[in-house]
PDB file of C-alpha atoms in Angstrom:
ATOM      1  CA  LEU T   9    -176.911 -20.012 -10.954  1.00 90.00           C
ATOM      2  CA  LYS T  10    -174.447 -17.580 -12.542  1.00 89.00           C
ATOM      3  CA  ASP T  11    -177.265 -15.697 -14.479  1.00 90.00           C
ATOM      4  CA  GLU T  12    -180.210 -14.514 -12.489  1.00 91.00           C
ATOM      5  CA  MET T  13    -182.284 -13.960 -15.699  1.00 90.00           C
ATOM      6  CA  ALA T  14    -181.667 -17.540 -16.952  1.00 92.00           C
ATOM      7  CA  ASN T  15    -184.423 -20.213 -16.932  1.00 93.00           C
ATOM      8  CA  ALA T  16    -184.510 -23.663 -18.544  1.00 95.00           C
ATOM      9  CA  ILE T  17    -187.167 -25.728 -20.368  1.00 95.00           C
ATOM     10  CA  ILE T  18    -186.977 -29.424 -21.286  1.00 96.00           C
ATOM     11  CA  PHE T  19    -189.078 -31.075 -23.941  1.00 95.00           C
ATOM     12  CA  MET T  20    -189.979 -34.678 -24.757  1.00 94.00           C
ATOM     13  CA  LYS T  21    -192.439 -35.768 -27.415  1.00 93.00           C
ATOM     14  CA  TYR T  22    -194.954 -37.360 -25.015  1.00 91.00           C
ATOM     15  CA  SER T  23    -195.805 -35.743 -21.657  1.00 89.00           C
ATOM     16  CA  ALA T  24    -196.419 -39.106 -20.018  1.00 88.00           C
ATOM     17  CA  TYR T  25    -192.585 -39.869 -19.962  1.00 89.00           C
ATOM     18  CA  LEU T  26    -191.475 -36.563 -18.460  1.00 92.00           C
ATOM     19  CA  ARG T  27    -191.583 -37.453 -14.867  1.00 91.00           C
ATOM     20  CA  GLN T  28    -189.823 -40.905 -15.135  1.00 90.00           C
ATOM     21  CA  ALA T  29    -187.124 -39.595 -17.494  1.00 92.00           C
ATOM     22  CA  VAL T  30    -185.950 -36.014 -17.577  1.00 95.00           C
ATOM     23  CA  PHE T  31    -187.547 -34.787 -14.294  1.00 96.00           C
ATOM     24  CA  GLU T  32    -185.809 -37.600 -12.313  1.00 95.00           C
ATOM     25  CA  GLN T  33    -182.532 -36.898 -14.221  1.00 94.00           C
ATOM     26  CA  ILE T  34    -182.656 -33.206 -13.220  1.00 96.00           C
ATOM     27  CA  GLN T  35    -183.429 -34.141  -9.570  1.00 96.00           C
ATOM     28  CA  TRP T  36    -180.398 -36.485  -9.674  1.00 94.00           C
ATOM     29  CA  ALA T  37    -178.219 -33.655 -10.990  1.00 94.00           C
ATOM     30  CA  ILE T  38    -179.355 -31.231  -8.237  1.00 96.00           C
ATOM     31  CA  ASN T  39    -178.579 -33.895  -5.611  1.00 95.00           C
ATOM     32  CA  GLU T  40    -175.072 -34.424  -7.157  1.00 93.00           C
ATOM     33  CA  LEU T  41    -174.321 -30.781  -7.058  1.00 95.00           C
ATOM     34  CA  GLY T  42    -175.402 -30.530  -3.419  1.00 95.00           C
ATOM     35  CA  LEU T  43    -178.099 -27.913  -4.195  1.00 95.00           C
ATOM     36  CA  ASN T  44    -181.083 -29.746  -2.783  1.00 93.00           C
ATOM     37  CA  GLU T  45    -181.744 -27.001  -0.132  1.00 94.00           C
ATOM     38  CA  TYR T  46    -181.965 -24.351  -2.840  1.00 96.00           C
ATOM     39  CA  PHE T  47    -184.471 -26.020  -5.269  1.00 96.00           C
ATOM     40  CA  TYR T  48    -188.215 -26.792  -4.710  1.00 95.00           C
ATOM     41  CA  SER T  49    -189.739 -29.378  -6.829  1.00 94.00           C
ATOM     42  CA  PHE T  50    -193.430 -29.442  -8.007  1.00 94.00           C
ATOM     43  CA  VAL T  51    -195.288 -32.198  -9.911  1.00 90.00           C
ATOM     44  CA  SER T  52    -198.372 -30.362 -11.071  1.00 86.00           C
ATOM     45  CA  PRO T  53    -197.041 -28.896 -13.304  1.00 88.00           C
ATOM     46  CA  LEU T  54    -193.626 -30.484 -13.391  1.00 92.00           C
ATOM     47  CA  LYS T  55    -191.001 -27.960 -12.488  1.00 94.00           C
ATOM     48  CA  PHE T  56    -188.110 -26.871 -10.181  1.00 96.00           C
ATOM     49  CA  VAL T  57    -187.886 -23.447  -8.681  1.00 96.00           C
ATOM     50  CA  TYR T  58    -184.520 -21.911  -7.520  1.00 96.00           C
ATOM     51  CA  ALA T  59    -185.619 -20.429  -4.198  1.00 94.00           C
ATOM     52  CA  PRO T  60    -183.249 -17.474  -3.940  1.00 94.00           C
ATOM     53  CA  THR T  61    -184.309 -15.809  -7.295  1.00 94.00           C
ATOM     54  CA  GLY T  62    -187.379 -17.616  -8.461  1.00 94.00           C
ATOM     55  CA  GLN T  63    -185.799 -19.063 -11.604  1.00 94.00           C
ATOM     56  CA  VAL T  64    -187.433 -22.136 -12.993  1.00 95.00           C
ATOM     57  CA  ILE T  65    -186.745 -25.395 -14.808  1.00 96.00           C
ATOM     58  CA  LEU T  66    -189.892 -26.378 -16.695  1.00 95.00           C
ATOM     59  CA  PHE T  67    -190.907 -29.609 -18.391  1.00 94.00           C
ATOM     60  CA  ARG T  68    -193.281 -29.896 -21.337  1.00 92.00           C
ATOM     61  CA  GLY T  69    -194.432 -32.625 -23.691  1.00 92.00           C
ATOM     62  CA  LEU T  70    -195.012 -31.812 -27.434  1.00 88.00           C
ATOM     63  CA  ASP T  71    -197.989 -33.963 -27.871  1.00 83.00           C
ATOM     64  CA  ASP T  72    -199.302 -30.712 -29.294  1.00 63.00           C
ATOM     65  CA  ALA T  73    -196.534 -28.300 -30.217  1.00 55.00           C
ATOM     66  CA  ASN T  74    -199.021 -25.321 -30.062  1.00 59.00           C
ATOM     67  CA  ARG T  75    -199.106 -25.648 -26.359  1.00 62.00           C
ATOM     68  CA  THR T  76    -195.690 -23.900 -26.200  1.00 62.00           C
ATOM     69  CA  LYS T  77    -197.461 -20.646 -26.971  1.00 62.00           C
ATOM     70  CA  SER T  78    -198.955 -20.566 -23.563  1.00 66.00           C
ATOM     71  CA  ILE T  79    -195.612 -20.882 -21.657  1.00 77.00           C
ATOM     72  CA  LYS T  80    -195.170 -17.962 -19.288  1.00 77.00           C
ATOM     73  CA  ILE T  81    -192.283 -17.142 -16.971  1.00 83.00           C
ATOM     74  CA  ALA T  82    -192.379 -14.256 -14.401  1.00 82.00           C
ATOM     75  CA  LYS T  83    -188.670 -13.354 -14.826  1.00 85.00           C
ATOM     76  CA  GLY T  84    -185.951 -13.604 -17.360  1.00 88.00           C
ATOM     77  CA  TYR T  85    -185.801 -15.800 -20.452  1.00 89.00           C
ATOM     78  CA  PHE T  86    -185.187 -19.469 -21.417  1.00 90.00           C
ATOM     79  CA  LYS T  87    -181.461 -19.669 -21.721  1.00 91.00           C
ATOM     80  CA  ILE T  88    -181.284 -23.376 -21.786  1.00 94.00           C
ATOM     81  CA  VAL T  89    -183.532 -25.606 -23.997  1.00 95.00           C
ATOM     82  CA  TRP T  90    -183.278 -29.362 -24.022  1.00 96.00           C
ATOM     83  CA  PHE T  91    -184.904 -31.817 -26.352  1.00 97.00           C
ATOM     84  CA  GLU T  92    -184.583 -35.334 -25.059  1.00 96.00           C
ATOM     85  CA  GLU T  93    -185.166 -38.445 -27.312  1.00 95.00           C
ATOM     86  CA  LEU T  94    -185.018 -36.198 -30.391  1.00 95.00           C
ATOM     87  CA  SER T  95    -185.703 -39.205 -32.656  1.00 93.00           C
ATOM     88  CA  GLU T  96    -189.279 -39.510 -31.285  1.00 93.00           C
ATOM     89  CA  PHE T  97    -190.182 -36.052 -32.643  1.00 93.00           C
ATOM     90  CA  ASP T  98    -191.908 -35.870 -36.126  1.00 91.00           C
ATOM     91  CA  ASN T  99    -189.411 -33.651 -37.991  1.00 92.00           C
ATOM     92  CA  TRP T 100    -187.124 -30.620 -37.650  1.00 92.00           C
ATOM     93  CA  GLU T 101    -189.986 -28.328 -38.375  1.00 91.00           C
ATOM     94  CA  GLU T 102    -191.625 -29.351 -35.139  1.00 91.00           C
ATOM     95  CA  ILE T 103    -188.375 -28.457 -33.305  1.00 92.00           C
ATOM     96  CA  ARG T 104    -187.976 -25.203 -35.069  1.00 91.00           C
ATOM     97  CA  THR T 105    -191.651 -24.145 -34.325  1.00 88.00           C
ATOM     98  CA  THR T 106    -190.975 -24.873 -30.580  1.00 89.00           C
ATOM     99  CA  LEU T 107    -187.692 -23.023 -30.575  1.00 89.00           C
ATOM    100  CA  ASN T 108    -189.174 -19.958 -32.283  1.00 86.00           C
ATOM    101  CA  SER T 109    -191.952 -19.919 -29.696  1.00 83.00           C
ATOM    102  CA  VAL T 110    -189.560 -20.051 -26.845  1.00 85.00           C
ATOM    103  CA  PHE T 111    -187.095 -17.585 -28.332  1.00 81.00           C
ATOM    104  CA  ARG T 112    -189.920 -14.986 -29.054  1.00 75.00           C
ATOM    105  CA  LYS T 113    -190.534 -14.760 -25.282  1.00 62.00           C
ATOM    106  CA  SER T 114    -186.892 -13.459 -24.892  1.00 61.00           C
ATOM    107  CA  ASN T 115    -186.918 -10.521 -27.340  1.00 56.00           C
ATOM    108  CA  GLU T 116    -186.984  -7.913 -24.596  1.00 59.00           C
ATOM    109  CA  TYR T 117    -183.387  -8.908 -23.689  1.00 56.00           C
ATOM    110  CA  MET T 118    -180.524  -7.605 -25.706  1.00 51.00           C
ATOM    111  CA  GLN T 119    -179.045 -10.514 -27.698  1.00 56.00           C
ATOM    112  CA  PRO T 120    -179.335 -13.247 -25.018  1.00 66.00           C
ATOM    113  CA  HIS T 121    -177.065 -16.266 -25.328  1.00 80.00           C
ATOM    114  CA  PHE T 122    -179.005 -19.548 -25.747  1.00 86.00           C
ATOM    115  CA  SER T 123    -177.878 -23.203 -25.447  1.00 93.00           C
ATOM    116  CA  VAL T 124    -180.030 -25.797 -27.172  1.00 95.00           C
ATOM    117  CA  PHE T 125    -179.340 -29.482 -26.421  1.00 96.00           C
ATOM    118  CA  LEU T 126    -180.564 -32.236 -28.614  1.00 96.00           C
ATOM    119  CA  SER T 127    -180.030 -35.726 -27.136  1.00 96.00           C
ATOM    120  CA  TYR T 128    -180.875 -38.982 -28.795  1.00 95.00           C
ATOM    121  CA  ASN T 129    -179.694 -42.454 -29.970  1.00 93.00           C
ATOM    122  CA  PRO T 130    -179.272 -42.348 -33.751  1.00 93.00           C
ATOM    123  CA  PRO T 131    -181.973 -44.135 -35.683  1.00 92.00           C
ATOM    124  CA  ARG T 132    -180.931 -47.121 -37.921  1.00 89.00           C
ATOM    125  CA  ASP T 133    -182.104 -45.501 -41.062  1.00 88.00           C
ATOM    126  CA  PRO T 134    -179.588 -43.091 -42.739  1.00 87.00           C
ATOM    127  CA  LYS T 135    -182.605 -41.306 -44.333  1.00 86.00           C
ATOM    128  CA  ASN T 136    -184.201 -40.620 -40.912  1.00 90.00           C
ATOM    129  CA  TRP T 137    -184.615 -36.851 -40.522  1.00 92.00           C
ATOM    130  CA  VAL T 138    -182.583 -36.926 -37.394  1.00 93.00           C
ATOM    131  CA  ASN T 139    -179.596 -38.450 -39.162  1.00 92.00           C
ATOM    132  CA  ILE T 140    -179.948 -36.064 -42.097  1.00 90.00           C
ATOM    133  CA  GLU T 141    -180.199 -32.999 -39.751  1.00 91.00           C
ATOM    134  CA  ALA T 142    -176.931 -34.195 -37.882  1.00 90.00           C
ATOM    135  CA  ARG T 143    -174.987 -34.021 -41.255  1.00 87.00           C
ATOM    136  CA  TYR T 144    -175.696 -30.310 -41.725  1.00 85.00           C
ATOM    137  CA  ASN T 145    -172.441 -28.443 -40.942  1.00 83.00           C
ATOM    138  CA  ARG T 146    -173.629 -25.479 -38.905  1.00 86.00           C
ATOM    139  CA  PRO T 147    -170.957 -23.187 -37.464  1.00 90.00           C
ATOM    140  CA  ASP T 148    -172.949 -22.839 -34.137  1.00 89.00           C
ATOM    141  CA  ARG T 149    -173.326 -26.644 -33.734  1.00 91.00           C
ATOM    142  CA  LEU T 150    -171.205 -29.112 -31.796  1.00 92.00           C
ATOM    143  CA  ILE T 151    -171.849 -32.773 -32.163  1.00 91.00           C
ATOM    144  CA  ASN T 152    -170.729 -35.229 -29.436  1.00 93.00           C
ATOM    145  CA  HIS T 153    -170.976 -38.976 -30.112  1.00 93.00           C
ATOM    146  CA  SER T 154    -170.417 -41.053 -26.929  1.00 94.00           C
ATOM    147  CA  THR T 155    -170.985 -44.616 -25.905  1.00 95.00           C
ATOM    148  CA  TYR T 156    -170.792 -46.862 -22.922  1.00 95.00           C
ATOM    149  CA  LEU T 157    -167.092 -47.289 -23.715  1.00 95.00           C
ATOM    150  CA  ASP T 158    -166.441 -43.594 -22.996  1.00 95.00           C
ATOM    151  CA  VAL T 159    -167.779 -43.484 -19.421  1.00 91.00           C
ATOM    152  CA  PRO T 160    -166.030 -44.717 -16.167  1.00 93.00           C
ATOM    153  CA  ARG T 161    -166.373 -48.371 -15.721  1.00 92.00           C
ATOM    154  CA  THR T 162    -167.792 -47.863 -12.266  1.00 92.00           C
ATOM    155  CA  TRP T 163    -170.958 -46.425 -13.842  1.00 89.00           C
ATOM    156  CA  LEU T 164    -171.782 -49.803 -15.438  1.00 94.00           C
ATOM    157  CA  THR T 165    -172.840 -53.065 -13.849  1.00 95.00           C
ATOM    158  CA  ASP T 166    -171.348 -56.420 -14.681  1.00 95.00           C
ATOM    159  CA  ALA T 167    -174.695 -57.542 -15.905  1.00 96.00           C
ATOM    160  CA  PHE T 168    -174.821 -54.654 -18.413  1.00 95.00           C
ATOM    161  CA  ILE T 169    -171.320 -55.579 -19.788  1.00 95.00           C
ATOM    162  CA  GLN T 170    -172.321 -59.169 -20.076  1.00 95.00           C
ATOM    163  CA  GLU T 171    -175.338 -58.220 -22.089  1.00 95.00           C
ATOM    164  CA  THR T 172    -173.392 -56.069 -24.455  1.00 95.00           C
ATOM    165  CA  GLU T 173    -170.815 -58.858 -25.084  1.00 94.00           C
ATOM    166  CA  GLU T 174    -173.387 -61.500 -25.716  1.00 95.00           C
ATOM    167  CA  LEU T 175    -175.206 -59.266 -28.279  1.00 94.00           C
ATOM    168  CA  LYS T 176    -171.920 -58.577 -29.895  1.00 93.00           C
ATOM    169  CA  LYS T 177    -171.306 -62.262 -30.440  1.00 93.00           C
ATOM    170  CA  ILE T 178    -174.762 -63.234 -31.779  1.00 92.00           C
ATOM    171  CA  ASP T 179    -175.818 -59.985 -33.639  1.00 90.00           C
ATOM    172  CA  GLU T 180    -172.901 -57.555 -34.305  1.00 91.00           C
ATOM    173  CA  ARG T 181    -175.036 -55.093 -36.349  1.00 89.00           C
ATOM    174  CA  ALA T 182    -177.648 -54.841 -33.529  1.00 90.00           C
ATOM    175  CA  TYR T 183    -174.695 -54.320 -31.018  1.00 93.00           C
ATOM    176  CA  ARG T 184    -173.233 -51.604 -33.173  1.00 93.00           C
ATOM    177  CA  HIS T 185    -176.558 -49.711 -33.325  1.00 92.00           C
ATOM    178  CA  GLU T 186    -177.826 -50.263 -29.767  1.00 92.00           C
ATOM    179  CA  TYR T 187    -174.510 -49.796 -27.881  1.00 94.00           C
ATOM    180  CA  LEU T 188    -172.165 -47.884 -30.295  1.00 94.00           C
ATOM    181  CA  GLY T 189    -174.869 -45.598 -31.774  1.00 93.00           C
ATOM    182  CA  GLU T 190    -173.985 -46.429 -35.343  1.00 92.00           C
ATOM    183  CA  VAL T 191    -176.353 -45.771 -38.236  1.00 90.00           C
ATOM    184  CA  ILE T 192    -176.393 -49.324 -39.626  1.00 85.00           C
ATOM    185  CA  GLY T 193    -179.297 -49.102 -42.066  1.00 81.00           C
ATOM    186  CA  LEU T 194    -182.643 -50.925 -42.081  1.00 75.00           C
ATOM    187  CA  ASP T 195    -183.067 -54.722 -42.231  1.00 69.00           C
ATOM    188  CA  GLY T 196    -184.370 -56.228 -45.445  1.00 60.00           C
ATOM    189  CA  LEU T 197    -182.915 -53.686 -47.789  1.00 60.00           C
ATOM    190  CA  VAL T 198    -180.750 -54.901 -50.662  1.00 58.00           C
ATOM    191  CA  TYR T 199    -178.290 -52.069 -50.237  1.00 59.00           C
ATOM    192  CA  PRO T 200    -179.116 -50.809 -46.665  1.00 56.00           C
ATOM    193  CA  MET T 201    -176.314 -48.256 -46.687  1.00 57.00           C
ATOM    194  CA  PHE T 202    -176.778 -46.722 -50.130  1.00 60.00           C
ATOM    195  CA  ASP T 203    -176.510 -42.986 -49.917  1.00 61.00           C
ATOM    196  CA  ARG T 204    -176.975 -40.706 -52.932  1.00 60.00           C
ATOM    197  CA  THR T 205    -174.435 -38.157 -51.483  1.00 59.00           C
ATOM    198  CA  ARG T 206    -171.784 -40.938 -51.368  1.00 61.00           C
ATOM    199  CA  HIS T 207    -172.534 -43.039 -54.463  1.00 60.00           C
ATOM    200  CA  VAL T 208    -173.880 -40.644 -57.042  1.00 59.00           C
ATOM    201  CA  GLY T 209    -171.686 -37.988 -58.569  1.00 61.00           C
ATOM    202  CA  THR T 210    -168.334 -37.730 -60.210  1.00 67.00           C
ATOM    203  CA  LEU T 211    -165.251 -39.850 -59.757  1.00 71.00           C
ATOM    204  CA  ASN T 212    -162.632 -38.806 -57.178  1.00 75.00           C
ATOM    205  CA  GLU T 213    -159.238 -37.759 -58.513  1.00 77.00           C
ATOM    206  CA  ASN T 214    -157.537 -41.125 -58.030  1.00 80.00           C
ATOM    207  CA  GLU T 215    -160.649 -43.254 -58.438  1.00 79.00           C
ATOM    208  CA  ARG T 216    -161.035 -45.503 -61.397  1.00 81.00           C
ATOM    209  CA  VAL T 217    -163.931 -47.657 -62.746  1.00 80.00           C
ATOM    210  CA  TRP T 218    -163.265 -51.321 -61.827  1.00 79.00           C
ATOM    211  CA  SER T 219    -166.309 -52.948 -63.438  1.00 82.00           C
ATOM    212  CA  ILE T 220    -169.310 -51.910 -65.521  1.00 82.00           C
ATOM    213  CA  ILE T 221    -172.717 -53.692 -65.009  1.00 82.00           C
ATOM    214  CA  LEU T 222    -175.850 -53.311 -67.182  1.00 81.00           C
ATOM    215  CA  GLY T 223    -179.122 -54.256 -65.619  1.00 77.00           C
ATOM    216  CA  LEU T 224    -182.465 -54.773 -67.527  1.00 75.00           C
ATOM    217  CA  ASP T 225    -185.729 -54.676 -65.584  1.00 65.00           C
ATOM    218  CA  GLU T 226    -188.682 -55.518 -67.772  1.00 59.00           C
ATOM    219  CA  GLY T 227    -191.012 -54.765 -64.801  1.00 57.00           C
ATOM    220  CA  SER T 228    -190.123 -51.037 -64.469  1.00 50.00           C
ATOM    221  CA  ILE T 229    -193.196 -48.845 -63.872  1.00 54.00           C
ATOM    222  CA  ASN T 230    -191.962 -46.013 -65.982  1.00 58.00           C
ATOM    223  CA  ASP T 231    -190.664 -47.954 -68.943  1.00 59.00           C
ATOM    224  CA  PRO T 232    -191.184 -51.734 -69.679  1.00 61.00           C
ATOM    225  CA  THR T 233    -187.552 -51.993 -71.015  1.00 64.00           C
ATOM    226  CA  THR T 234    -185.413 -49.870 -68.676  1.00 69.00           C
ATOM    227  CA  CYS T 235    -181.672 -50.430 -68.860  1.00 73.00           C
ATOM    228  CA  ILE T 236    -179.504 -49.188 -65.944  1.00 75.00           C
ATOM    229  CA  ALA T 237    -175.744 -48.803 -66.093  1.00 76.00           C
ATOM    230  CA  LEU T 238    -173.741 -49.149 -62.878  1.00 78.00           C
ATOM    231  CA  CYS T 239    -170.023 -48.836 -62.244  1.00 80.00           C
ATOM    232  CA  VAL T 240    -168.096 -50.428 -59.349  1.00 81.00           C
ATOM    233  CA  THR T 241    -165.058 -48.218 -58.596  1.00 81.00           C
ATOM    234  CA  THR T 242    -161.749 -49.004 -57.138  1.00 80.00           C
ATOM    235  CA  GLU T 243    -162.837 -47.373 -53.866  1.00 76.00           C
ATOM    236  CA  GLY T 244    -165.740 -49.684 -53.587  1.00 74.00           C
ATOM    237  CA  ARG T 245    -168.518 -47.189 -54.532  1.00 75.00           C
ATOM    238  CA  ILE T 246    -171.481 -48.019 -56.644  1.00 75.00           C
ATOM    239  CA  PHE T 247    -171.263 -45.260 -59.253  1.00 72.00           C
ATOM    240  CA  ILE T 248    -174.262 -44.254 -61.375  1.00 69.00           C
ATOM    241  CA  PRO T 249    -173.070 -42.459 -64.444  1.00 62.00           C
ATOM    242  CA  LEU T 250    -175.077 -40.065 -66.569  1.00 57.00           C
ATOM    243  CA  PRO T 251    -178.154 -41.833 -68.127  1.00 54.00           C
ATOM    244  CA  PHE T 252    -177.777 -42.920 -71.724  1.00 53.00           C
ATOM    245  CA  VAL T 253    -180.665 -43.295 -74.298  1.00 53.00           C
ATOM    246  CA  TYR T 254    -180.565 -45.311 -77.454  1.00 53.00           C
ATOM    247  CA  ASP T 255    -181.942 -43.367 -80.356  1.00 56.00           C
ATOM    248  CA  PRO T 256    -183.075 -45.802 -83.113  1.00 60.00           C
ATOM    249  CA  SER T 257    -183.560 -42.879 -85.582  1.00 63.00           C
ATOM    250  CA  ILE T 258    -179.778 -42.505 -85.783  1.00 55.00           C
ATOM    251  CA  PRO T 259    -177.813 -45.681 -86.847  1.00 56.00           C
ATOM    252  CA  GLY T 260    -175.287 -46.594 -84.247  1.00 51.00           C
ATOM    253  CA  HIS T 261    -176.246 -43.553 -81.979  1.00 47.00           C
ATOM    254  CA  MET T 262    -176.176 -43.912 -78.214  1.00 47.00           C
ATOM    255  CA  THR T 263    -175.908 -40.886 -75.888  1.00 43.00           C
TER     256      THR T 263
END
């Protein structure tokens, strides 16, 4: 409302979910702000139009990311871009391709300010592309992690609270993922939270090796007699030291 050239566009992975999800959410926000008389809503295609200036809020599914090339607006540029349920998208390349398409339509304006919102529940797998992307320390990025514990109690029903408490008692890991948004790892993995960035490298300044374990796997694909050395440190890390190779041509030699 403060920028007559600003428009907004909201993306979800699948078009079929737009109306029941983000479209209704924006309608709720307009109602809460007391702006109903200023916005017209349309369902084919989904959009809101700000009557005084013609600014728009558009909704698109990325079933085919190439469809973003056909987006046209009569006035201004897309100042606000929102990707809802980010974890449903294929990869960051899909997001970047879409953003580049949207931003190219704004190059006639001198250095416009953009706001890009990425909302999602963190996937369980630490190696999921969404969790990996969130770990990149970009100076232009703000990460906000919120749960049901951070909102006013009046927003929540007694039934909702009861369900959370029951799940916490019977399956704490599921509770931590579904209600606290923690990246808990996949089920069935021997070391579900193993992370190369945390476990592989050099010892910290005050860290010491607590135990050394040698493991022999005769079923290794690369070598029928593979021996692996692991160190458990005083900080509880599984530390993988530099590989060593026995050279039988040199008596007593091991590197």
